[in-house]
Amino acid sequence: MNEFMNDKSKRKYEVDIGTTLLRLLEISTRNQRYIRTLFERQLEIESLLKGRTESDLDEHFRDKVYDIENQIWELAKQDYHKLLDQVLDNKK
């Protein structure tokens, strides 16, 4: 990848930044929905295996999903900042 980015030849690469950002937003939104749905289903199945009925899934269940999302958000934020630091730091 560095070879591609540091190529000093006169080749030009055109990128539509707006379209790229919208595409990344679309993918990010889809991934967020996908992960949230997986966690919800996993917690539902886990509860059902413990003998609870669907009507037993209450606020505690939603709180668990919320807690998991917060943990993921914090970890993703840390990963993002590490990646951004690596991208912006040309010395490494």
Coordinates of N, CA, C and O in Angstrom, one line a residue:
M1 N 0.8 -1.2 0.0 CA 0.0 0.0 0.0 C 0.9 1.2 0.0 O 0.6 2.2 -0.7
N2 N 2.0 1.2 0.8 CA 2.8 2.4 0.8 C 3.4 2.7 -0.6 O 3.6 3.9 -0.9
E3 N 3.8 1.6 -1.3 CA 4.3 1.9 -2.6 C 3.3 2.6 -3.5 O 3.7 3.5 -4.3
F4 N 2.1 2.2 -3.4 CA 1.0 2.8 -4.2 C 0.9 4.3 -3.8 O 0.8 5.2 -4.6
M5 N 0.8 4.6 -2.5 CA 0.6 5.9 -2.0 C 1.8 6.8 -2.3 O 1.7 8.0 -2.5
N6 N 3.0 6.3 -2.3 CA 4.2 7.1 -2.5 C 4.7 7.1 -3.9 O 5.8 7.6 -4.2
D7 N 3.9 6.6 -4.8 CA 4.3 6.5 -6.2 C 4.4 8.0 -6.8 O 3.4 8.7 -6.7
K8 N 5.5 8.4 -7.2 CA 5.7 9.7 -7.7 C 5.5 9.9 -9.2 O 5.8 10.9 -9.8
S9 N 5.0 8.9 -9.9 CA 4.8 8.9 -11.3 C 3.7 9.9 -11.6 O 3.0 10.4 -10.7
K10 N 3.5 10.2 -12.8 CA 2.5 11.2 -13.2 C 1.1 10.6 -13.4 O 0.2 11.3 -13.9
R11 N 0.9 9.4 -12.9 CA -0.4 8.8 -13.0 C -1.4 9.6 -12.1 O -1.0 10.0 -11.0
K12 N -2.6 9.8 -12.5 CA -3.6 10.5 -11.7 C -4.7 9.5 -11.4 O -5.1 8.7 -12.2
Y13 N -5.1 9.6 -10.1 CA -6.2 8.8 -9.6 C -7.3 9.8 -9.2 O -7.1 10.6 -8.3
E14 N -8.5 9.7 -9.8 CA -9.6 10.6 -9.4 C -10.5 9.8 -8.5 O -10.9 8.7 -8.8
V15 N -10.9 10.5 -7.4 CA -11.8 9.9 -6.4 C -12.9 10.9 -6.1 O -12.6 12.1 -5.8
D16 N -14.1 10.5 -6.2 CA -15.2 11.3 -5.8 C -15.4 11.2 -4.3 O -15.9 10.2 -3.8
I17 N -14.9 12.2 -3.6 CA -14.9 12.1 -2.1 C -16.3 12.0 -1.6 O -16.6 11.2 -0.7
G18 N -17.2 12.8 -2.1 CA -18.6 12.8 -1.6 C -19.2 11.4 -1.7 O -19.8 10.9 -0.8
T19 N -19.1 10.8 -2.9 CA -19.6 9.5 -3.1 C -19.0 8.5 -2.2 O -19.6 7.6 -1.6
T20 N -17.7 8.6 -2.1 CA -16.9 7.7 -1.2 C -17.4 7.8 0.2 O -17.6 6.7 0.9
L21 N -17.6 9.0 0.7 CA -18.0 9.2 2.1 C -19.4 8.6 2.3 O -19.7 8.0 3.3
L22 N -20.3 8.9 1.3 CA -21.7 8.3 1.4 C -21.7 6.8 1.4 O -22.4 6.2 2.1
R23 N -20.8 6.2 0.6 CA -20.7 4.8 0.5 C -20.2 4.2 1.8 O -20.7 3.2 2.3
L24 N -19.2 4.9 2.4 CA -18.7 4.4 3.7 C -19.8 4.5 4.8 O -19.9 3.7 5.7
L25 N -20.6 5.6 4.8 CA -21.7 5.8 5.7 C -22.7 4.7 5.5 O -23.2 4.1 6.5
E26 N -23.0 4.4 4.3 CA -24.0 3.3 4.0 C -23.5 2.0 4.6 O -24.2 1.2 5.2
I27 N -22.2 1.6 4.3 CA -21.7 0.4 4.8 C -21.6 0.4 6.3 O -22.0 -0.6 7.0
S28 N -21.2 1.5 6.9 CA -21.2 1.6 8.4 C -22.6 1.4 9.0 O -22.7 0.7 10.0
T29 N -23.6 2.0 8.4 CA -24.9 1.9 8.9 C -25.4 0.4 8.8 O -26.0 -0.1 9.7
R30 N -25.1 -0.2 7.7 CA -25.6 -1.6 7.5 C -24.9 -2.5 8.5 O -25.5 -3.4 9.1
N31 N -23.6 -2.3 8.7 CA -22.8 -3.1 9.6 C -23.3 -2.9 11.1 O -23.4 -3.9 11.8
Q32 N -23.7 -1.7 11.4 CA -24.2 -1.4 12.7 C -25.5 -2.1 12.9 O -25.7 -2.8 14.0
R33 N -26.4 -2.1 12.0 CA -27.7 -2.8 12.0 C -27.5 -4.3 12.1 O -28.1 -5.0 12.9
Y34 N -26.5 -4.8 11.4 CA -26.2 -6.2 11.3 C -25.8 -6.7 12.7 O -26.3 -7.7 13.3
I35 N -24.8 -6.0 13.3 CA -24.3 -6.4 14.6 C -25.3 -6.3 15.7 O -25.4 -7.1 16.5
R36 N -26.1 -5.2 15.6 CA -27.1 -5.0 16.7 C -28.1 -6.2 16.6 O -28.5 -6.7 17.6
T37 N -28.5 -6.5 15.4 CA -29.5 -7.6 15.2 C -28.9 -8.9 15.7 O -29.6 -9.7 16.4
L38 N -27.6 -9.2 15.4 CA -27.0 -10.4 15.9 C -27.0 -10.5 17.4 O -27.3 -11.5 18.0
F39 N -26.6 -9.4 18.1 CA -26.5 -9.3 19.5 C -27.9 -9.6 20.1 O -28.1 -10.3 21.1
E40 N -28.9 -8.9 19.5 CA -30.3 -9.1 20.1 C -30.7 -10.5 19.9 O -31.3 -11.1 20.9
R41 N -30.5 -11.1 18.8 CA -30.9 -12.5 18.6 C -30.1 -13.5 19.5 O -30.7 -14.4 20.1
Q42 N -28.8 -13.2 19.7 CA -28.0 -14.0 20.6 C -28.5 -13.9 22.0 O -28.7 -15.0 22.7
L43 N -28.9 -12.7 22.5 CA -29.4 -12.6 23.8 C -30.8 -13.2 24.0 O -31.1 -13.8 25.0
E44 N -31.6 -13.1 22.9 CA -32.9 -13.8 23.0 C -32.8 -15.3 23.1 O -33.4 -15.9 23.9
I45 N -31.9 -15.9 22.2 CA -31.7 -17.3 22.3 C -31.1 -17.7 23.6 O -31.5 -18.8 24.2
E46 N -30.2 -17.0 24.1 CA -29.6 -17.3 25.4 C -30.7 -17.3 26.5 O -30.7 -18.2 27.3
S47 N -31.5 -16.3 26.5 CA -32.6 -16.3 27.5 C -33.6 -17.4 27.3 O -34.0 -18.0 28.3
L48 N -33.9 -17.7 26.1 CA -34.9 -18.9 25.8 C -34.3 -20.2 26.3 O -35.0 -21.1 26.8
L49 N -32.9 -20.4 26.1 CA -32.3 -21.6 26.5 C -32.3 -21.7 28.0 O -32.2 -22.8 28.5
K50 N -32.3 -20.6 28.7 CA -32.4 -20.6 30.2 C -33.8 -20.8 30.7 O -34.1 -20.8 31.9
G51 N -34.7 -21.1 29.7 CA -36.1 -21.4 30.1 C -37.0 -20.2 30.2 O -38.2 -20.3 30.6
R52 N -36.6 -19.0 29.8 CA -37.5 -17.9 29.8 C -38.3 -17.9 28.6 O -37.9 -18.4 27.5
T53 N -39.5 -17.3 28.7 CA -40.3 -17.1 27.5 C -40.1 -15.8 26.9 O -39.5 -14.9 27.5
E54 N -40.6 -15.6 25.7 CA -40.4 -14.3 25.0 C -41.0 -13.1 25.8 O -40.5 -12.0 25.8
S55 N -42.0 -13.4 26.5 CA -42.7 -12.3 27.3 C -41.8 -12.0 28.5 O -42.0 -10.9 29.1
D56 N -40.9 -12.8 28.9 CA -40.0 -12.6 30.0 C -38.9 -11.6 29.7 O -38.2 -11.1 30.6
L57 N -38.7 -11.4 28.4 CA -37.6 -10.5 27.9 C -38.0 -9.1 28.2 O -38.9 -8.5 27.5
D58 N -37.4 -8.5 29.2 CA -37.9 -7.2 29.6 C -36.8 -6.1 29.5 O -36.0 -6.2 28.6
E59 N -36.9 -5.1 30.3 CA -35.9 -4.0 30.2 C -34.5 -4.5 30.4 O -33.6 -3.9 29.9
H60 N -34.3 -5.5 31.2 CA -33.0 -6.0 31.5 C -32.4 -6.4 30.2 O -31.2 -6.2 30.0
F61 N -33.2 -7.0 29.3 CA -32.7 -7.5 28.0 C -32.2 -6.3 27.2 O -31.1 -6.3 26.6
R62 N -33.0 -5.2 27.1 CA -32.7 -4.0 26.4 C -31.4 -3.4 27.0 O -30.6 -2.8 26.3
D63 N -31.4 -3.4 28.3 CA -30.2 -2.8 29.0 C -28.9 -3.5 28.6 O -27.9 -2.9 28.4
K64 N -29.0 -4.8 28.5 CA -27.8 -5.6 28.1 C -27.4 -5.2 26.6 O -26.2 -5.1 26.4
V65 N -28.3 -5.1 25.7 CA -28.0 -4.7 24.4 C -27.4 -3.3 24.4 O -26.4 -3.1 23.7
Y66 N -27.9 -2.4 25.1 CA -27.4 -1.0 25.2 C -26.0 -1.1 25.8 O -25.1 -0.4 25.3
D67 N -25.7 -1.9 26.8 CA -24.4 -2.0 27.4 C -23.4 -2.5 26.4 O -22.2 -2.0 26.3
I68 N -23.8 -3.5 25.7 CA -22.9 -4.1 24.7 C -22.6 -3.1 23.6 O -21.4 -3.0 23.2
E69 N -23.6 -2.4 23.1 CA -23.4 -1.3 22.1 C -22.4 -0.3 22.6 O -21.5 0.2 21.9
N70 N -22.5 0.1 23.9 CA -21.6 1.1 24.4 C -20.2 0.6 24.5 O -19.2 1.3 24.2
Q71 N -20.0 -0.6 24.9 CA -18.7 -1.2 24.9 C -18.1 -1.3 23.5 O -16.9 -0.9 23.3
I72 N -18.9 -1.7 22.5 CA -18.4 -1.7 21.2 C -18.0 -0.3 20.7 O -17.0 -0.1 20.0
W73 N -18.9 0.6 21.0 CA -18.6 2.0 20.6 C -17.3 2.5 21.1 O -16.5 3.1 20.4
E74 N -17.0 2.3 22.4 CA -15.8 2.7 23.0 C -14.6 2.0 22.4 O -13.6 2.6 22.1
L75 N -14.7 0.7 22.2 CA -13.6 0.0 21.6 C -13.3 0.4 20.1 O -12.2 0.6 19.7
A76 N -14.4 0.6 19.4 CA -14.3 1.1 18.0 C -13.7 2.5 17.9 O -12.9 2.7 17.1
K77 N -14.0 3.3 18.9 CA -13.5 4.7 18.9 C -12.0 4.6 19.2 O -11.2 5.3 18.5
Q78 N -11.5 3.7 20.1 CA -10.1 3.6 20.4 C -9.4 3.0 19.1 O -8.3 3.5 18.8
D79 N -10.0 2.0 18.5 CA -9.4 1.4 17.3 C -9.3 2.5 16.2 O -8.3 2.6 15.5
Y80 N -10.3 3.3 16.0 CA -10.3 4.3 15.0 C -9.2 5.3 15.3 O -8.5 5.7 14.3
H81 N -9.0 5.8 16.5 CA -8.0 6.7 16.8 C -6.6 6.1 16.6 O -5.7 6.8 16.1
K82 N -6.4 4.9 16.9 CA -5.1 4.2 16.7 C -4.8 4.2 15.2 O -3.7 4.5 14.7
L83 N -5.8 3.8 14.4 CA -5.7 3.7 13.0 C -5.4 5.1 12.4 O -4.5 5.2 11.5
L84 N -6.2 6.1 12.8 CA -6.0 7.4 12.3 C -4.5 7.9 12.7 O -3.9 8.5 11.8
D85 N -4.1 7.6 13.9 CA -2.7 8.0 14.2 C -1.7 7.3 13.3 O -0.7 7.9 12.9
Q86 N -1.9 6.1 13.0 CA -1.0 5.4 12.1 C -1.0 6.0 10.7 O 0.0 6.1 10.0
V87 N -2.2 6.3 10.2 CA -2.3 6.9 8.9 C -1.7 8.2 8.8 O -1.0 8.6 7.8
L88 N -1.8 9.1 9.8 CA -1.3 10.4 9.8 C 0.1 10.5 10.2 O 0.8 11.5 9.9
D89 N 0.7 9.5 10.8 CA 2.1 9.5 11.2 C 2.9 8.8 10.1 O 3.0 7.6 10.0
N90 N 3.6 9.7 9.4 CA 4.4 9.1 8.2 C 5.7 8.6 8.7 O 6.4 8.0 7.9
K91 N 6.1 8.8 9.9 CA 7.4 8.3 10.4 C 7.4 6.8 10.6 O 8.5 6.2 10.7
K92 N 6.3 6.2 10.9 CA 6.2 4.8 11.2 C 6.3 3.9 9.9 O 5.8 4.1 8.9

